[in-house]
Amino acid sequence: MKCEHCTRKECSKKSKTDDQENAAVDATSPAQEKEEKCDTSKHKVLAVSVCPQSLPYFAAKFNLSVTDASRRLCGFLKSLGVHYVFDTTIAADFSVLESQQEFVRRFRQHSEDRRTLPMLTSACPGWVRYAERVLGSPITPHLCTAKSPQQVMGSLVKDYFARQQNLSPDKLFHVIVGPCYDKKLEALREDIHGASTSVQGVDCVLTSGELLQIMEQSDLSVKEEAVDTLFGDLKEEEVQRHDGTSSDGYLAHVFRHAAKELFGEDVEEVTCRALRNKDFQEVVLEKNGEVLLRFAAAYGFRNIQNMILKLRKGKFPYHFVEVLACPGGCLHGRGQARAEDGHVDKALLRQMEGIYAELPVRPPESSRHVQLLYQEWLHGASAPSVQTALHTSFPSSGPPVNSLDIKW
């Protein structure tokens, strides 16, 4: 892979979510002003991890099935010199499972600490940066501490996979391909490291659209190749998704788990109903006329603003909220949902939504590889290493003096 695509300048490229009409991220720091390029001679192994919400974009653009698009993408990346290409679904499994456990703990502790609920998801980097840099301590205690799929994938590649391959983590250069620009800023967070190493988990982020541009400008002859797994000799796995229409499905999976764990209720189908608009939805668990659980999904900045306003006034009735900065969710990320004129490509989005909906759903609890990793990598689901590898923390006060800022 050409070095110019992995520069710090590229990683800190200005980030915009779909609802940020006049917003920009000030991603300038003294170190970044030098615009130092990545020295690829220091990295012996190149690894690329692709988010599942990016694959429908490539499938639509290539007019292929998701599996065939994934293989073409893998073949192209390897023709550039990439050694391994991974799917990040396994990292999303960990993130969802840890979010489930954390919600149950918070729910049971709620009578002792009123700030434990509602629990707000923290997988969306645009939303998290806004919460940290603008909203501060009234809101950050509500953020789920489970790392995002990107952060978990950084730990998996730089820690578990590196040890499996007898590689020093600093000899791995790890690139994420995702649907939005905010993932670039997420990769710059200094507090996100692997389970037993201080090496940065993600070295560079490319949006789906940026990678497509590279592909379109290349004259390389591409041979389709199977996507790799973290387990070396295992064959390529079927492309699957979580139970979410455009995201990793935190709401559905956490709701189903909490209903069973807290109230002994089996919920097969999680059916949400739209309230003020299609990007604010709720689902309720009731028994004998009593509301046991009330969950919501809030997508887009306008819905987030309304949520924060009600939360500050103490008039927010939800136990859990899946929060995403992009209207429509991750599939609609600005890094892949725009036409050449910069406007939303509605026809492309409808096609991508149809492709994504057809992917088979895999509950994270059913992944035997995740259970294997809990034992082999983390020494058990309750071991101290789980907290280090799969959880993060958020500032409890205002933004640091030298922080990257975000204004929406």
PDB file of C-alpha atoms in Angstrom, residues 80-219:
ATOM      1  CA  LEU A  80      -1.165  -3.625  -3.175  1.00  0.00           C
ATOM      2  CA  GLY A  81       0.974  -5.604  -0.751  1.00  0.00           C
ATOM      3  CA  VAL A  82      -1.439  -6.066   2.158  1.00  0.00           C
ATOM      4  CA  HIS A  83      -0.736  -9.350   3.920  1.00  0.00           C
ATOM      5  CA  TYR A  84      -4.001  -9.899   5.827  1.00  0.00           C
ATOM      6  CA  VAL A  85      -7.577  -8.698   5.300  1.00  0.00           C
ATOM      7  CA  PHE A  86     -10.058  -9.194   8.154  1.00  0.00           C
ATOM      8  CA  ASP A  87     -13.767  -8.666   8.803  1.00  0.00           C
ATOM      9  CA  THR A  88     -14.512  -6.650  11.974  1.00  0.00           C
ATOM     10  CA  THR A  89     -17.754  -8.490  12.832  1.00  0.00           C
ATOM     11  CA  ILE A  90     -15.948 -10.516  15.489  1.00  0.00           C
ATOM     12  CA  ALA A  91     -14.861  -7.278  17.172  1.00  0.00           C
ATOM     13  CA  ALA A  92     -18.470  -6.049  17.093  1.00  0.00           C
ATOM     14  CA  ASP A  93     -19.447  -9.326  18.792  1.00  0.00           C
ATOM     15  CA  PHE A  94     -17.199  -8.465  21.730  1.00  0.00           C
ATOM     16  CA  SER A  95     -18.471  -4.885  21.888  1.00  0.00           C
ATOM     17  CA  VAL A  96     -22.124  -5.972  21.957  1.00  0.00           C
ATOM     18  CA  LEU A  97     -21.531  -8.740  24.514  1.00  0.00           C
ATOM     19  CA  GLU A  98     -19.680  -6.408  26.874  1.00  0.00           C
ATOM     20  CA  SER A  99     -22.426  -3.785  26.432  1.00  0.00           C
ATOM     21  CA  GLN A 100     -25.004  -6.393  27.423  1.00  0.00           C
ATOM     22  CA  GLN A 101     -23.169  -7.248  30.615  1.00  0.00           C
ATOM     23  CA  GLU A 102     -22.596  -3.606  31.473  1.00  0.00           C
ATOM     24  CA  PHE A 103     -26.253  -2.679  31.034  1.00  0.00           C
ATOM     25  CA  VAL A 104     -27.383  -5.456  33.365  1.00  0.00           C
ATOM     26  CA  ARG A 105     -24.893  -4.262  36.010  1.00  0.00           C
ATOM     27  CA  ARG A 106     -26.017  -0.654  35.632  1.00  0.00           C
ATOM     28  CA  PHE A 107     -29.697  -1.574  35.823  1.00  0.00           C
ATOM     29  CA  ARG A 108     -29.158  -3.437  39.091  1.00  0.00           C
ATOM     30  CA  GLN A 109     -27.114  -0.548  40.535  1.00  0.00           C
ATOM     31  CA  HIS A 110     -29.525   2.162  39.434  1.00  0.00           C
ATOM     32  CA  SER A 111     -31.165   2.642  42.823  1.00  0.00           C
ATOM     33  CA  GLU A 112     -27.745   3.402  44.338  1.00  0.00           C
ATOM     34  CA  ASP A 113     -26.392   5.650  41.560  1.00  0.00           C
ATOM     35  CA  ARG A 114     -28.906   7.588  39.499  1.00  0.00           C
ATOM     36  CA  ARG A 115     -26.245   8.356  36.853  1.00  0.00           C
ATOM     37  CA  THR A 116     -25.954   4.716  35.796  1.00  0.00           C
ATOM     38  CA  LEU A 117     -29.063   5.021  33.596  1.00  0.00           C
ATOM     39  CA  PRO A 118     -29.853   5.661  30.884  1.00  0.00           C
ATOM     40  CA  MET A 119     -26.876   3.886  29.393  1.00  0.00           C
ATOM     41  CA  LEU A 120     -25.882   5.537  26.118  1.00  0.00           C
ATOM     42  CA  THR A 121     -23.940   3.557  23.528  1.00  0.00           C
ATOM     43  CA  SER A 122     -20.400   4.683  22.731  1.00  0.00           C
ATOM     44  CA  ALA A 123     -19.622   2.871  19.472  1.00  0.00           C
ATOM     45  CA  CYS A 124     -20.159   5.971  17.290  1.00  0.00           C
ATOM     46  CA  PRO A 125     -17.022   8.172  17.346  1.00  0.00           C
ATOM     47  CA  GLY A 126     -18.856  11.297  16.161  1.00  0.00           C
ATOM     48  CA  TRP A 127     -21.323  11.090  19.043  1.00  0.00           C
ATOM     49  CA  VAL A 128     -18.629  10.222  21.608  1.00  0.00           C
ATOM     50  CA  ARG A 129     -16.436  13.165  20.646  1.00  0.00           C
ATOM     51  CA  TYR A 130     -19.424  15.485  20.947  1.00  0.00           C
ATOM     52  CA  ALA A 131     -20.279  14.041  24.363  1.00  0.00           C
ATOM     53  CA  GLU A 132     -16.696  14.351  25.596  1.00  0.00           C
ATOM     54  CA  ARG A 133     -15.734  17.731  24.129  1.00  0.00           C
ATOM     55  CA  VAL A 134     -19.008  19.629  24.343  1.00  0.00           C
ATOM     56  CA  LEU A 135     -21.406  18.014  26.820  1.00  0.00           C
ATOM     57  CA  GLY A 136     -18.881  16.917  29.452  1.00  0.00           C
ATOM     58  CA  SER A 137     -19.475  15.457  32.913  1.00  0.00           C
ATOM     59  CA  PRO A 138     -23.293  15.626  33.043  1.00  0.00           C
ATOM     60  CA  ILE A 139     -23.426  13.170  30.141  1.00  0.00           C
ATOM     61  CA  THR A 140     -20.185  11.159  30.016  1.00  0.00           C
ATOM     62  CA  PRO A 141     -21.056   8.979  33.072  1.00  0.00           C
ATOM     63  CA  HIS A 142     -23.932   7.630  30.999  1.00  0.00           C
ATOM     64  CA  LEU A 143     -21.636   6.445  28.187  1.00  0.00           C
ATOM     65  CA  CYS A 144     -21.151   2.704  27.940  1.00  0.00           C
ATOM     66  CA  THR A 145     -17.503   1.835  28.657  1.00  0.00           C
ATOM     67  CA  ALA A 146     -17.374  -1.097  26.222  1.00  0.00           C
ATOM     68  CA  LYS A 147     -14.934  -0.298  23.444  1.00  0.00           C
ATOM     69  CA  SER A 148     -16.240   0.226  19.930  1.00  0.00           C
ATOM     70  CA  PRO A 149     -15.720  -2.499  17.296  1.00  0.00           C
ATOM     71  CA  GLN A 150     -12.860  -0.458  15.797  1.00  0.00           C
ATOM     72  CA  GLN A 151     -11.124  -0.201  19.159  1.00  0.00           C
ATOM     73  CA  VAL A 152     -11.613  -3.905  19.914  1.00  0.00           C
ATOM     74  CA  MET A 153     -10.294  -4.822  16.477  1.00  0.00           C
ATOM     75  CA  GLY A 154      -7.179  -2.788  17.201  1.00  0.00           C
ATOM     76  CA  SER A 155      -6.619  -4.848  20.342  1.00  0.00           C
ATOM     77  CA  LEU A 156      -7.284  -8.123  18.541  1.00  0.00           C
ATOM     78  CA  VAL A 157      -4.865  -7.414  15.704  1.00  0.00           C
ATOM     79  CA  LYS A 158      -2.052  -5.768  17.661  1.00  0.00           C
ATOM     80  CA  ASP A 159      -2.256  -8.113  20.656  1.00  0.00           C
ATOM     81  CA  TYR A 160      -3.882 -11.501  19.988  1.00  0.00           C
ATOM     82  CA  PHE A 161      -3.054 -11.852  16.285  1.00  0.00           C
ATOM     83  CA  ALA A 162       0.450 -10.437  16.704  1.00  0.00           C
ATOM     84  CA  ARG A 163       1.232 -13.041  19.367  1.00  0.00           C
ATOM     85  CA  GLN A 164      -0.276 -15.821  17.238  1.00  0.00           C
ATOM     86  CA  GLN A 165       2.070 -14.816  14.421  1.00  0.00           C
ATOM     87  CA  ASN A 166       5.072 -14.290  16.732  1.00  0.00           C
ATOM     88  CA  LEU A 167       5.183 -10.654  15.702  1.00  0.00           C
ATOM     89  CA  SER A 168       6.051  -7.592  17.706  1.00  0.00           C
ATOM     90  CA  PRO A 169       2.991  -5.277  17.623  1.00  0.00           C
ATOM     91  CA  ASP A 170       5.096  -2.429  16.294  1.00  0.00           C
ATOM     92  CA  LYS A 171       5.843  -4.554  13.223  1.00  0.00           C
ATOM     93  CA  LEU A 172       2.148  -4.568  12.283  1.00  0.00           C
ATOM     94  CA  PHE A 173       0.547  -1.662  10.443  1.00  0.00           C
ATOM     95  CA  HIS A 174      -3.220  -1.841  10.885  1.00  0.00           C
ATOM     96  CA  VAL A 175      -5.708  -0.047   8.616  1.00  0.00           C
ATOM     97  CA  ILE A 176      -9.477   0.172   9.168  1.00  0.00           C
ATOM     98  CA  VAL A 177     -11.916   0.601   6.261  1.00  0.00           C
ATOM     99  CA  GLY A 178     -15.162   2.136   7.500  1.00  0.00           C
ATOM    100  CA  PRO A 179     -18.240   4.118   6.446  1.00  0.00           C
ATOM    101  CA  CYS A 180     -17.488   7.468   8.126  1.00  0.00           C
ATOM    102  CA  TYR A 181     -14.725  10.043   8.581  1.00  0.00           C
ATOM    103  CA  ASP A 182     -15.065  10.224  12.365  1.00  0.00           C
ATOM    104  CA  LYS A 183     -13.346   6.853  12.647  1.00  0.00           C
ATOM    105  CA  LYS A 184     -10.143   8.659  11.677  1.00  0.00           C
ATOM    106  CA  LEU A 185     -10.343  10.761  14.831  1.00  0.00           C
ATOM    107  CA  GLU A 186     -11.224   7.717  16.887  1.00  0.00           C
ATOM    108  CA  ALA A 187      -7.933   6.152  15.801  1.00  0.00           C
ATOM    109  CA  LEU A 188      -6.056   9.155  17.223  1.00  0.00           C
ATOM    110  CA  ARG A 189      -7.338   8.701  20.771  1.00  0.00           C
ATOM    111  CA  GLU A 190      -4.269   8.146  22.897  1.00  0.00           C
ATOM    112  CA  ASP A 191      -6.017   6.068  25.585  1.00  0.00           C
ATOM    113  CA  ILE A 192      -7.014   3.196  23.292  1.00  0.00           C
ATOM    114  CA  HIS A 193      -4.393   0.456  23.396  1.00  0.00           C
ATOM    115  CA  GLY A 194      -4.205  -3.305  23.184  1.00  0.00           C
ATOM    116  CA  ALA A 195      -4.568  -5.621  26.138  1.00  0.00           C
ATOM    117  CA  SER A 196      -0.855  -5.910  26.888  1.00  0.00           C
ATOM    118  CA  THR A 197       0.853  -3.355  24.677  1.00  0.00           C
ATOM    119  CA  SER A 198       1.094   0.408  24.447  1.00  0.00           C
ATOM    120  CA  VAL A 199       1.232   0.286  20.631  1.00  0.00           C
ATOM    121  CA  GLN A 200      -1.633   2.090  18.920  1.00  0.00           C
ATOM    122  CA  GLY A 201      -4.275  -0.433  17.815  1.00  0.00           C
ATOM    123  CA  VAL A 202      -5.290   1.348  14.594  1.00  0.00           C
ATOM    124  CA  ASP A 203      -2.649   3.172  12.559  1.00  0.00           C
ATOM    125  CA  CYS A 204      -4.797   4.514   9.729  1.00  0.00           C
ATOM    126  CA  VAL A 205      -8.439   4.763   8.650  1.00  0.00           C
ATOM    127  CA  LEU A 206      -9.766   4.914   5.093  1.00  0.00           C
ATOM    128  CA  THR A 207     -13.426   5.508   4.326  1.00  0.00           C
ATOM    129  CA  SER A 208     -15.151   3.177   1.897  1.00  0.00           C
ATOM    130  CA  GLY A 209     -15.317   5.989  -0.650  1.00  0.00           C
ATOM    131  CA  GLU A 210     -11.602   6.720  -0.355  1.00  0.00           C
ATOM    132  CA  LEU A 211     -10.728   3.073  -0.926  1.00  0.00           C
ATOM    133  CA  LEU A 212     -13.041   2.923  -3.947  1.00  0.00           C
ATOM    134  CA  GLN A 213     -11.231   5.952  -5.381  1.00  0.00           C
ATOM    135  CA  ILE A 214      -7.902   4.143  -4.983  1.00  0.00           C
ATOM    136  CA  MET A 215      -9.367   1.099  -6.721  1.00  0.00           C
ATOM    137  CA  GLU A 216     -10.755   3.168  -9.603  1.00  0.00           C
ATOM    138  CA  GLN A 217      -7.411   4.907 -10.139  1.00  0.00           C
ATOM    139  CA  SER A 218      -5.457   1.660 -10.132  1.00  0.00           C
ATOM    140  CA  ASP A 219      -4.612  -0.390 -13.188  1.00  0.00           C
TER     141      ASP A 219
END
